[in-house]
Structure formats: structure tokens, C-alpha cells
PDB file of C-alpha atoms in Angstrom:
ATOM      1  CA  MET A   1      75.822 104.199 -19.274  1.00 94.00           C
ATOM      2  CA  LEU A   2      74.134 104.751 -22.594  1.00 97.00           C
ATOM      3  CA  LEU A   3      73.652 101.596 -24.620  1.00 97.00           C
ATOM      4  CA  ASN A   4      72.885 101.822 -28.322  1.00 97.00           C
ATOM      5  CA  ILE A   5      71.190  98.672 -29.551  1.00 97.00           C
ATOM      6  CA  HIS A   6      70.454  97.514 -33.097  1.00 97.00           C
ATOM      7  CA  HIS A   7      68.797  94.100 -33.294  1.00 97.00           C
ATOM      8  CA  VAL A   8      67.782  92.573 -36.642  1.00 97.00           C
ATOM      9  CA  THR A   9      65.871  89.303 -36.883  1.00 95.00           C
ATOM     10  CA  GLU A  10      65.215  87.981 -40.374  1.00 94.00           C
ATOM     11  CA  TYR A  11      63.171  84.921 -41.303  1.00 90.00           C
ATOM     12  CA  SER A  12      63.425  83.543 -44.853  1.00 90.00           C
ATOM     13  CA  TYR A  13      61.231  80.844 -46.369  1.00 87.00           C
ATOM     14  CA  ASP A  14      61.586  78.602 -49.431  1.00 86.00           C
ATOM     15  CA  GLU A  15      57.996  79.345 -50.422  1.00 85.00           C
ATOM     16  CA  PRO A  16      55.466  82.095 -49.676  1.00 82.00           C
ATOM     17  CA  VAL A  17      53.991  81.763 -46.190  1.00 82.00           C
ATOM     18  CA  SER A  18      50.315  80.796 -46.118  1.00 84.00           C
ATOM     19  CA  PHE A  19      49.828  82.401 -42.727  1.00 88.00           C
ATOM     20  CA  SER A  20      51.958  83.329 -39.734  1.00 88.00           C
ATOM     21  CA  LEU A  21      51.175  84.959 -36.410  1.00 92.00           C
ATOM     22  CA  GLN A  22      54.083  86.052 -34.220  1.00 93.00           C
ATOM     23  CA  ARG A  23      54.450  87.711 -30.836  1.00 96.00           C
ATOM     24  CA  LEU A  24      57.288  90.214 -30.624  1.00 97.00           C
ATOM     25  CA  ARG A  25      58.775  91.001 -27.234  1.00 97.00           C
ATOM     26  CA  LEU A  26      61.372  93.433 -28.491  1.00 97.00           C
ATOM     27  CA  THR A  27      60.595  96.599 -26.542  1.00 98.00           C
ATOM     28  CA  PRO A  28      62.377  97.460 -23.266  1.00 98.00           C
ATOM     29  CA  LEU A  29      60.477  99.538 -20.724  1.00 97.00           C
ATOM     30  CA  ASP A  30      61.519 102.034 -18.063  1.00 97.00           C
ATOM     31  CA  SER A  31      62.281 100.303 -14.771  1.00 94.00           C
ATOM     32  CA  ASN A  32      64.660 100.361 -11.841  1.00 91.00           C
ATOM     33  CA  GLY A  33      68.079 100.588 -13.468  1.00 94.00           C
ATOM     34  CA  GLN A  34      67.070 101.615 -16.975  1.00 97.00           C
ATOM     35  CA  THR A  35      65.396 104.488 -18.830  1.00 98.00           C
ATOM     36  CA  VAL A  36      64.503 104.116 -22.477  1.00 98.00           C
ATOM     37  CA  ARG A  37      65.692 107.225 -24.337  1.00 97.00           C
ATOM     38  CA  ASP A  38      64.259 106.173 -27.698  1.00 97.00           C
ATOM     39  CA  TRP A  39      63.139 102.916 -29.245  1.00 98.00           C
ATOM     40  CA  THR A  40      61.534 101.780 -32.495  1.00 97.00           C
ATOM     41  CA  VAL A  41      60.455  98.422 -33.885  1.00 97.00           C
ATOM     42  CA  THR A  42      60.344  98.273 -37.682  1.00 96.00           C
ATOM     43  CA  ILE A  43      58.494  95.428 -39.386  1.00 95.00           C
ATOM     44  CA  GLU A  44      59.129  94.469 -43.004  1.00 93.00           C
ATOM     45  CA  GLY A  45      57.189  91.709 -44.767  1.00 90.00           C
ATOM     46  CA  ALA A  46      54.535  91.427 -42.053  1.00 91.00           C
ATOM     47  CA  LYS A  47      51.503  93.351 -40.828  1.00 92.00           C
ATOM     48  CA  SER A  48      51.316  94.837 -37.351  1.00 93.00           C
ATOM     49  CA  GLU A  49      48.002  93.738 -35.829  1.00 94.00           C
ATOM     50  CA  VAL A  50      47.955  95.032 -32.258  1.00 96.00           C
ATOM     51  CA  SER A  51      50.146  95.914 -29.283  1.00 96.00           C
ATOM     52  CA  TYR A  52      49.272  95.005 -25.711  1.00 97.00           C
ATOM     53  CA  THR A  53      50.752  94.465 -22.261  1.00 97.00           C
ATOM     54  CA  ASP A  54      50.678  90.800 -21.231  1.00 96.00           C
ATOM     55  CA  HIS A  55      50.122  89.328 -17.755  1.00 95.00           C
ATOM     56  CA  PHE A  56      53.859  89.599 -16.982  1.00 97.00           C
ATOM     57  CA  HIS A  57      53.832  93.317 -17.926  1.00 97.00           C
ATOM     58  CA  ASN A  58      55.762  92.711 -21.147  1.00 97.00           C
ATOM     59  CA  LEU A  59      54.956  94.955 -24.102  1.00 97.00           C
ATOM     60  CA  VAL A  60      53.953  92.561 -26.886  1.00 97.00           C
ATOM     61  CA  ARG A  61      53.370  93.353 -30.544  1.00 97.00           C
ATOM     62  CA  LEU A  62      51.352  90.863 -32.582  1.00 96.00           C
ATOM     63  CA  VAL A  63      52.219  90.659 -36.293  1.00 95.00           C
ATOM     64  CA  SER A  64      50.819  88.524 -39.082  1.00 93.00           C
ATOM     65  CA  VAL A  65      52.082  87.338 -42.460  1.00 88.00           C
ATOM     66  CA  GLU A  66      49.798  86.326 -45.273  1.00 81.00           C
ATOM     67  CA  GLY A  67      50.336  86.321 -49.024  1.00 76.00           C
ATOM     68  CA  GLU A  68      53.424  86.214 -51.186  1.00 76.00           C
ATOM     69  CA  HIS A  69      55.997  87.152 -48.567  1.00 75.00           C
ATOM     70  CA  LYS A  70      59.081  84.937 -48.366  1.00 85.00           C
ATOM     71  CA  THR A  71      61.041  87.161 -45.989  1.00 90.00           C
ATOM     72  CA  VAL A  72      60.122  88.825 -42.695  1.00 91.00           C
ATOM     73  CA  ARG A  73      62.545  91.345 -41.232  1.00 94.00           C
ATOM     74  CA  LEU A  74      62.204  92.748 -37.709  1.00 96.00           C
ATOM     75  CA  ILE A  75      64.410  95.613 -36.574  1.00 97.00           C
ATOM     76  CA  ALA A  76      64.434  96.732 -32.939  1.00 97.00           C
ATOM     77  CA  ALA A  77      66.689  99.684 -32.264  1.00 98.00           C
ATOM     78  CA  GLY A  78      67.212 102.494 -29.815  1.00 98.00           C
ATOM     79  CA  THR A  79      69.099 103.896 -26.865  1.00 98.00           C
ATOM     80  CA  VAL A  80      68.681 102.899 -23.228  1.00 98.00           C
ATOM     81  CA  GLU A  81      70.249 104.683 -20.262  1.00 97.00           C
ATOM     82  CA  THR A  82      71.268 102.208 -17.569  1.00 97.00           C
ATOM     83  CA  ARG A  83      72.393 102.369 -13.938  1.00 96.00           C
ATOM     84  CA  ASP A  84      74.082  99.789 -11.733  1.00 96.00           C
ATOM     85  CA  THR A  85      71.661  98.648  -8.996  1.00 96.00           C
ATOM     86  CA  ASP A  86      73.768  95.722  -7.760  1.00 94.00           C
ATOM     87  CA  GLY A  87      71.408  93.361  -9.531  1.00 95.00           C
ATOM     88  CA  ILE A  88      68.348  94.483  -7.586  1.00 96.00           C
ATOM     89  CA  TYR A  89      65.303  94.968  -9.802  1.00 95.00           C
ATOM     90  CA  GLY A  90      63.004  95.760  -6.893  1.00 92.00           C
ATOM     91  CA  PRO A  91      59.559  95.040  -5.457  1.00 94.00           C
ATOM     92  CA  ALA A  92      57.101  92.588  -6.916  1.00 93.00           C
ATOM     93  CA  ALA A  93      54.226  93.908  -8.990  1.00 93.00           C
ATOM     94  CA  PRO A  94      51.114  94.008  -6.781  1.00 92.00           C
ATOM     95  CA  ASP A  95      48.928  92.343  -9.421  1.00 94.00           C
ATOM     96  CA  ILE A  96      51.213  89.347 -10.065  1.00 95.00           C
ATOM     97  CA  PRO A  97      51.258  86.969  -7.070  1.00 96.00           C
ATOM     98  CA  LEU A  98      54.646  85.608  -6.079  1.00 97.00           C
ATOM     99  CA  TRP A  99      53.283  82.068  -5.841  1.00 97.00           C
ATOM    100  CA  LEU A 100      52.939  82.139  -9.618  1.00 97.00           C
ATOM    101  CA  PHE A 101      56.744  82.109  -9.883  1.00 98.00           C
ATOM    102  CA  LEU A 102      56.995  78.944  -7.794  1.00 98.00           C
ATOM    103  CA  ARG A 103      55.211  76.986 -10.511  1.00 96.00           C
ATOM    104  CA  THR A 104      57.360  74.574 -12.458  1.00 95.00           C
ATOM    105  CA  THR A 105      57.168  74.393 -16.239  1.00 97.00           C
ATOM    106  CA  PRO A 106      58.278  71.608 -18.599  1.00 97.00           C
ATOM    107  CA  LEU A 107      61.576  73.485 -19.098  1.00 98.00           C
ATOM    108  CA  THR A 108      62.216  74.038 -15.385  1.00 98.00           C
ATOM    109  CA  THR A 109      60.869  70.910 -13.692  1.00 97.00           C
ATOM    110  CA  PRO A 110      63.550  69.702 -11.255  1.00 96.00           C
ATOM    111  CA  GLY A 111      64.887  66.230 -12.029  1.00 96.00           C
ATOM    112  CA  GLU A 112      67.584  64.204 -10.328  1.00 97.00           C
ATOM    113  CA  ALA A 113      70.408  66.551 -11.379  1.00 97.00           C
ATOM    114  CA  ILE A 114      68.671  69.709 -10.146  1.00 98.00           C
ATOM    115  CA  THR A 115      67.612  68.055  -6.877  1.00 98.00           C
ATOM    116  CA  ALA A 116      71.142  66.811  -6.206  1.00 98.00           C
ATOM    117  CA  LEU A 117      72.631  70.232  -6.945  1.00 98.00           C
ATOM    118  CA  VAL A 118      70.229  72.045  -4.618  1.00 98.00           C
ATOM    119  CA  ALA A 119      71.160  69.651  -1.799  1.00 97.00           C
ATOM    120  CA  LYS A 120      74.831  70.633  -2.176  1.00 96.00           C
ATOM    121  CA  LEU A 121      74.385  74.398  -2.163  1.00 97.00           C
ATOM    122  CA  GLU A 122      76.188  76.160   0.664  1.00 97.00           C
ATOM    123  CA  GLY A 123      75.335  79.362   2.492  1.00 96.00           C
ATOM    124  CA  ASP A 124      73.538  80.706   5.521  1.00 96.00           C
ATOM    125  CA  SER A 125      70.847  82.469   3.473  1.00 97.00           C
ATOM    126  CA  GLU A 126      68.965  82.072   0.225  1.00 97.00           C
ATOM    127  CA  LEU A 127      71.060  84.905  -1.256  1.00 97.00           C
ATOM    128  CA  ALA A 128      74.291  83.154  -0.300  1.00 98.00           C
ATOM    129  CA  LYS A 129      73.085  79.854  -1.748  1.00 98.00           C
ATOM    130  CA  LEU A 130      72.150  81.502  -5.042  1.00 98.00           C
ATOM    131  CA  HIS A 131      75.596  83.092  -5.295  1.00 98.00           C
ATOM    132  CA  HIS A 132      77.121  79.682  -4.548  1.00 98.00           C
ATOM    133  CA  LEU A 133      74.921  78.251  -7.298  1.00 98.00           C
ATOM    134  CA  MET A 134      76.425  80.698  -9.796  1.00 97.00           C
ATOM    135  CA  GLU A 135      79.935  79.684  -8.694  1.00 97.00           C
ATOM    136  CA  VAL A 136      79.134  75.985  -9.083  1.00 97.00           C
ATOM    137  CA  LEU A 137      77.655  76.460 -12.555  1.00 97.00           C
ATOM    138  CA  HIS A 138      80.614  78.594 -13.607  1.00 95.00           C
ATOM    139  CA  LYS A 139      82.973  75.778 -12.625  1.00 95.00           C
ATOM    140  CA  THR A 140      81.006  72.816 -13.968  1.00 96.00           C
ATOM    141  CA  MET A 141      79.162  74.129 -17.031  1.00 96.00           C
ATOM    142  CA  THR A 142      80.672  74.978 -20.425  1.00 96.00           C
ATOM    143  CA  PHE A 143      79.097  77.778 -22.458  1.00 94.00           C
ATOM    144  CA  LYS A 144      78.608  76.007 -25.760  1.00 93.00           C
ATOM    145  CA  PRO A 145      76.356  77.464 -28.507  1.00 92.00           C
ATOM    146  CA  GLY A 146      74.597  74.729 -30.467  1.00 90.00           C
ATOM    147  CA  ALA A 147      74.839  72.151 -27.683  1.00 90.00           C
ATOM    148  CA  THR A 148      71.216  72.666 -26.703  1.00 93.00           C
ATOM    149  CA  SER A 149      67.953  73.906 -28.210  1.00 93.00           C
ATOM    150  CA  ILE A 150      64.964  75.924 -27.053  1.00 93.00           C
ATOM    151  CA  ALA A 151      63.395  72.614 -25.962  1.00 94.00           C
ATOM    152  CA  THR A 152      66.269  71.575 -23.675  1.00 96.00           C
ATOM    153  CA  THR A 153      65.222  71.305 -20.043  1.00 97.00           C
ATOM    154  CA  ALA A 154      67.176  72.653 -17.092  1.00 98.00           C
ATOM    155  CA  ASP A 155      67.863  69.136 -15.822  1.00 97.00           C
ATOM    156  CA  ASP A 156      69.135  67.932 -19.216  1.00 97.00           C
ATOM    157  CA  ALA A 157      71.440  70.958 -19.631  1.00 97.00           C
ATOM    158  CA  LEU A 158      72.820  70.467 -16.129  1.00 97.00           C
ATOM    159  CA  THR A 159      73.408  66.777 -16.786  1.00 97.00           C
ATOM    160  CA  ALA A 160      75.189  67.581 -20.069  1.00 97.00           C
ATOM    161  CA  GLU A 161      77.212  70.311 -18.297  1.00 96.00           C
ATOM    162  CA  SER A 162      76.893  72.587 -21.323  1.00 96.00           C
ATOM    163  CA  GLY A 163      74.521  75.097 -22.820  1.00 96.00           C
ATOM    164  CA  VAL A 164      73.887  78.766 -23.490  1.00 96.00           C
ATOM    165  CA  CYS A 165      72.558  81.626 -21.391  1.00 96.00           C
ATOM    166  CA  GLN A 166      69.003  80.307 -21.717  1.00 97.00           C
ATOM    167  CA  ASP A 167      70.056  76.999 -20.136  1.00 97.00           C
ATOM    168  CA  TYR A 168      71.945  78.672 -17.293  1.00 98.00           C
ATOM    169  CA  ALA A 169      68.851  80.783 -16.563  1.00 98.00           C
ATOM    170  CA  HIS A 170      66.579  77.726 -16.555  1.00 98.00           C
ATOM    171  CA  ILE A 171      68.905  75.903 -14.152  1.00 98.00           C
ATOM    172  CA  VAL A 172      68.942  78.831 -11.711  1.00 98.00           C
ATOM    173  CA  ILE A 173      65.143  79.083 -11.933  1.00 98.00           C
ATOM    174  CA  ALA A 174      64.664  75.353 -11.366  1.00 98.00           C
ATOM    175  CA  CYS A 175      67.038  75.361  -8.376  1.00 98.00           C
ATOM    176  CA  ALA A 176      65.471  78.472  -6.850  1.00 98.00           C
ATOM    177  CA  ARG A 177      61.938  77.108  -7.112  1.00 98.00           C
ATOM    178  CA  ALA A 178      63.133  73.821  -5.585  1.00 98.00           C
ATOM    179  CA  MET A 179      64.342  75.990  -2.675  1.00 98.00           C
ATOM    180  CA  LYS A 180      60.836  77.559  -2.504  1.00 97.00           C
ATOM    181  CA  VAL A 181      62.234  80.849  -3.829  1.00 98.00           C
ATOM    182  CA  PRO A 182      60.091  82.521  -6.539  1.00 98.00           C
ATOM    183  CA  ALA A 183      62.067  82.817  -9.768  1.00 98.00           C
ATOM    184  CA  ARG A 184      61.533  84.047 -13.315  1.00 98.00           C
ATOM    185  CA  TYR A 185      63.234  84.156 -16.705  1.00 98.00           C
ATOM    186  CA  VAL A 186      64.417  87.474 -18.153  1.00 98.00           C
ATOM    187  CA  SER A 187      65.355  88.205 -21.764  1.00 98.00           C
ATOM    188  CA  GLY A 188      67.318  91.268 -22.796  1.00 97.00           C
ATOM    189  CA  TYR A 189      70.632  92.595 -23.980  1.00 97.00           C
ATOM    190  CA  LEU A 190      74.168  92.585 -22.607  1.00 96.00           C
ATOM    191  CA  TYR A 191      76.881  95.025 -23.558  1.00 96.00           C
ATOM    192  CA  MET A 192      80.200  93.216 -23.995  1.00 92.00           C
ATOM    193  CA  GLU A 193      83.056  95.592 -24.622  1.00 87.00           C
ATOM    194  CA  GLU A 194      85.061  92.919 -26.407  1.00 85.00           C
ATOM    195  CA  ALA A 195      82.201  91.875 -28.688  1.00 82.00           C
ATOM    196  CA  GLU A 196      79.731  94.593 -29.679  1.00 81.00           C
ATOM    197  CA  ALA A 197      78.509  92.477 -32.620  1.00 86.00           C
ATOM    198  CA  GLN A 198      76.651  89.438 -31.304  1.00 87.00           C
ATOM    199  CA  THR A 199      74.631  86.561 -32.724  1.00 83.00           C
ATOM    200  CA  ALA A 200      71.890  86.409 -30.090  1.00 88.00           C
ATOM    201  CA  SER A 201      70.260  88.384 -27.323  1.00 93.00           C
ATOM    202  CA  HIS A 202      70.893  87.499 -23.676  1.00 96.00           C
ATOM    203  CA  ALA A 203      68.947  85.893 -20.826  1.00 97.00           C
ATOM    204  CA  TRP A 204      69.289  85.517 -17.084  1.00 98.00           C
ATOM    205  CA  ALA A 205      67.192  84.690 -14.027  1.00 98.00           C
ATOM    206  CA  GLU A 206      65.620  86.813 -11.308  1.00 98.00           C
ATOM    207  CA  CYS A 207      64.820  85.439  -7.854  1.00 98.00           C
ATOM    208  CA  TYR A 208      62.599  87.058  -5.243  1.00 98.00           C
ATOM    209  CA  LEU A 209      64.304  87.476  -1.863  1.00 97.00           C
ATOM    210  CA  GLU A 210      62.616  88.932   1.192  1.00 95.00           C
ATOM    211  CA  GLY A 211      64.020  92.370   2.008  1.00 95.00           C
ATOM    212  CA  LEU A 212      65.510  92.865  -1.453  1.00 96.00           C
ATOM    213  CA  GLY A 213      62.733  92.050  -3.909  1.00 97.00           C
ATOM    214  CA  TRP A 214      63.619  90.675  -7.334  1.00 98.00           C
ATOM    215  CA  VAL A 215      67.372  90.133  -7.750  1.00 98.00           C
ATOM    216  CA  GLY A 216      69.058  89.187 -11.034  1.00 98.00           C
ATOM    217  CA  PHE A 217      71.500  86.271 -11.396  1.00 98.00           C
ATOM    218  CA  ASP A 218      73.381  85.838 -14.668  1.00 98.00           C
ATOM    219  CA  ALA A 219      74.939  82.443 -14.055  1.00 97.00           C
ATOM    220  CA  ALA A 220      76.431  82.298 -17.562  1.00 96.00           C
ATOM    221  CA  ASN A 221      78.704  85.184 -16.569  1.00 96.00           C
ATOM    222  CA  LYS A 222      78.672  84.633 -12.775  1.00 96.00           C
ATOM    223  CA  VAL A 223      77.467  88.150 -12.007  1.00 97.00           C
ATOM    224  CA  CYS A 224      74.369  89.981 -10.906  1.00 97.00           C
ATOM    225  CA  PRO A 225      73.181  92.282 -13.738  1.00 97.00           C
ATOM    226  CA  ASP A 226      74.722  95.750 -13.708  1.00 96.00           C
ATOM    227  CA  GLU A 227      74.691  98.772 -16.029  1.00 96.00           C
ATOM    228  CA  ARG A 228      75.716  96.588 -18.976  1.00 96.00           C
ATOM    229  CA  TYR A 229      72.323  94.890 -18.992  1.00 97.00           C
ATOM    230  CA  VAL A 230      69.039  95.960 -20.620  1.00 98.00           C
ATOM    231  CA  ARG A 231      65.935  94.149 -19.455  1.00 97.00           C
ATOM    232  CA  VAL A 232      63.226  93.527 -22.111  1.00 98.00           C
ATOM    233  CA  ALA A 233      60.770  90.799 -21.032  1.00 98.00           C
ATOM    234  CA  SER A 234      60.176  88.231 -18.290  1.00 98.00           C
ATOM    235  CA  GLY A 235      58.073  85.144 -17.584  1.00 98.00           C
ATOM    236  CA  LEU A 236      58.087  81.690 -16.070  1.00 98.00           C
ATOM    237  CA  ASP A 237      60.611  80.449 -18.642  1.00 98.00           C
ATOM    238  CA  TYR A 238      61.955  81.099 -22.148  1.00 97.00           C
ATOM    239  CA  LYS A 239      58.573  80.612 -23.788  1.00 96.00           C
ATOM    240  CA  ASP A 240      57.064  83.568 -21.912  1.00 97.00           C
ATOM    241  CA  ALA A 241      59.899  85.973 -22.687  1.00 97.00           C
ATOM    242  CA  ALA A 242      61.254  84.908 -26.094  1.00 96.00           C
ATOM    243  CA  PRO A 243      61.975  87.882 -28.378  1.00 96.00           C
ATOM    244  CA  VAL A 244      59.896  86.265 -31.148  1.00 94.00           C
ATOM    245  CA  SER A 245      57.466  83.354 -30.798  1.00 93.00           C
ATOM    246  CA  GLY A 246      54.391  82.113 -32.624  1.00 89.00           C
ATOM    247  CA  MET A 247      53.229  79.847 -35.397  1.00 86.00           C
ATOM    248  CA  THR A 248      53.723  79.621 -39.154  1.00 85.00           C
ATOM    249  CA  ILE A 249      51.736  77.695 -41.765  1.00 84.00           C
ATOM    250  CA  GLY A 250      53.429  76.938 -45.065  1.00 78.00           C
ATOM    251  CA  GLY A 251      56.573  78.585 -46.324  1.00 74.00           C
ATOM    252  CA  GLY A 252      58.622  75.398 -46.649  1.00 80.00           C
ATOM    253  CA  LYS A 253      62.018  75.415 -44.987  1.00 84.00           C
ATOM    254  CA  GLU A 254      62.596  78.342 -42.606  1.00 83.00           C
ATOM    255  CA  SER A 255      65.951  80.089 -42.154  1.00 89.00           C
ATOM    256  CA  LEU A 256      66.733  82.487 -39.325  1.00 90.00           C
ATOM    257  CA  GLU A 257      69.449  85.126 -39.226  1.00 93.00           C
ATOM    258  CA  VAL A 258      70.062  87.390 -36.235  1.00 94.00           C
ATOM    259  CA  LYS A 259      72.326  90.427 -36.271  1.00 95.00           C
ATOM    260  CA  LEU A 260      72.763  92.250 -32.987  1.00 96.00           C
ATOM    261  CA  LYS A 261      75.000  95.104 -31.992  1.00 96.00           C
ATOM    262  CA  VAL A 262      75.141  96.539 -28.483  1.00 96.00           C
ATOM    263  CA  ALA A 263      77.423  99.570 -28.228  1.00 95.00           C
ATOM    264  CA  GLY A 264      78.246 101.270 -24.943  1.00 91.00           C
ATOM    265  CA  GLN A 265      78.893 104.900 -24.197  1.00 81.00           C
ATOM    266  CA  SER A 266      79.663 106.417 -20.809  1.00 64.00           C
ATOM    267  CA  GLN A 267      77.509 109.259 -19.492  1.00 56.00           C
ATOM    268  CA  SER A 268      80.503 111.604 -19.351  1.00 50.00           C
ATOM    269  CA  GLN A 269      81.193 110.923 -23.002  1.00 49.00           C
ATOM    270  CA  SER A 270      77.564 111.518 -23.946  1.00 45.00           C
ATOM    271  CA  GLN A 271      77.482 114.884 -22.168  1.00 44.00           C
ATOM    272  CA  SER A 272      80.792 116.187 -23.521  1.00 40.00           C
TER     273      SER A 272
END
């Protein structure tokens, strides 16, 4: 499938920003299941400082704002060719040890709710238990934008039984690590035929299973990622893979507007 993506992130400030430094993780890379046909990141109201590959192999662009700017506009757009791999991303990178993905973070530390859920998971293998986990979350959790924030922990979201894709991913990661299964957070895009225009990018979890490698679990939709998914960045949790993160000094009140469109096109259509 060919997926055409147009992602606009715009920050507005009441006053000119004294200084801002932001990391952009807005560039997908070729990997098992996806080939980037073309991709550009346009920056308006900020200065591109440097691009580099971080320790999770994400392509990061560092941009700064200084002066009279009151608006910063980031446009990531392009076409990615995707293939269905049954959710299997593949082998671990040789220079990133798997034990790193067993580390808990403040967002994924297992509390009473996570511990109790892990104890109830059914299945004769780690893969089966993770699929059961998606079924349980699908039944008990309510997808509810605005119910949580970027600071909400996996345990708190599970206790509240509501959240967004970020919360579902954190819960899967917390449960997997409690099972001694390496797990990581993935940010990216999801093509939804019924809703090409979206208000946010997507996120899911990947767990490392012997014999399969990294396998994706999108608990918010109770599926393993297929050709509708475009993978952009990964890390221990949201903070490592957020599309935009950083710090801002001055500027007064900040407003954020995101406009995202993911349009799908079958290969047969593209070749006709």
C-alpha cells in the first residue's frame, strides 16, 4: 500500500519566544515492512541546527527559535510504501542490548494495577499472553481523548480504564517488562479509511519475542501493525519517541494545533 502523509504541527505564542530548542522525530526510515518513497520536513519560524541519529536509531532534527517569532510551523510530508508483515518488525539491532528495554521508566513503572493484570494473563507462551493482554485492554479500557496527558503513567491509565493510544502502549510495555519481555514504545502513523483527517499521530508497543524478534502490538485497536502503519521512531517510552519535544523560554501562553492527513492508495491503483 502507498500511504500519502501530510502532518502539520503549529505552535503559537502570545509573545516572541526568547529561546527554544526542539527535537523533531518526524522522519520515517526504510525498515522491514516499509520503504520511504519521498519525504520532506519543512520548518517555518525556526532554524534547523543539525540532524543526527540517536541511540535508538531515530533520525532526529534539532531546531532552535530565537528572536521575534511568535509562530513555529513544522510540516512533515511524503509517501511511504508499506507491506503487511503480520506485525513482525524483525531482529534486534546488534548495538542496542535487549536488556535496555527491560528498564522501567517513570511512565512505565508497574504499580498495583499493572501487577494484578499481569497475574491474570492467560496463554501458554509470551506471544499468547500479549495477545490476551490486547483483548483484556480492548474490553476494559475506553479510548478517550483528553482523559489523560503526556505525564499519565501506565498504572494510572489502567486504573482509570481510559486513555489514548499512548496510554495503551505504555500499559503493554509495562506489562511486558513485568513479564521479563523487552518492550519499547513506537510512534508513527496509522491509515484509517474512515478518517483520513486526524488530530494526532499514532503510537503502539513492540515486544521482543525469541524466534520472532520485535513484534508490534497496537492495543488501542487490538491488532498487530499491518500495511496501514508507518513506523517513525521508538524508545523506552513516549519521551524517547515523541514527534516533537524540547524546551522553550519565554513566549507566554503556548497553543498547539496539529493537522494530519493519512491517505491510502493500493499498489494496483498506483501502477495503473
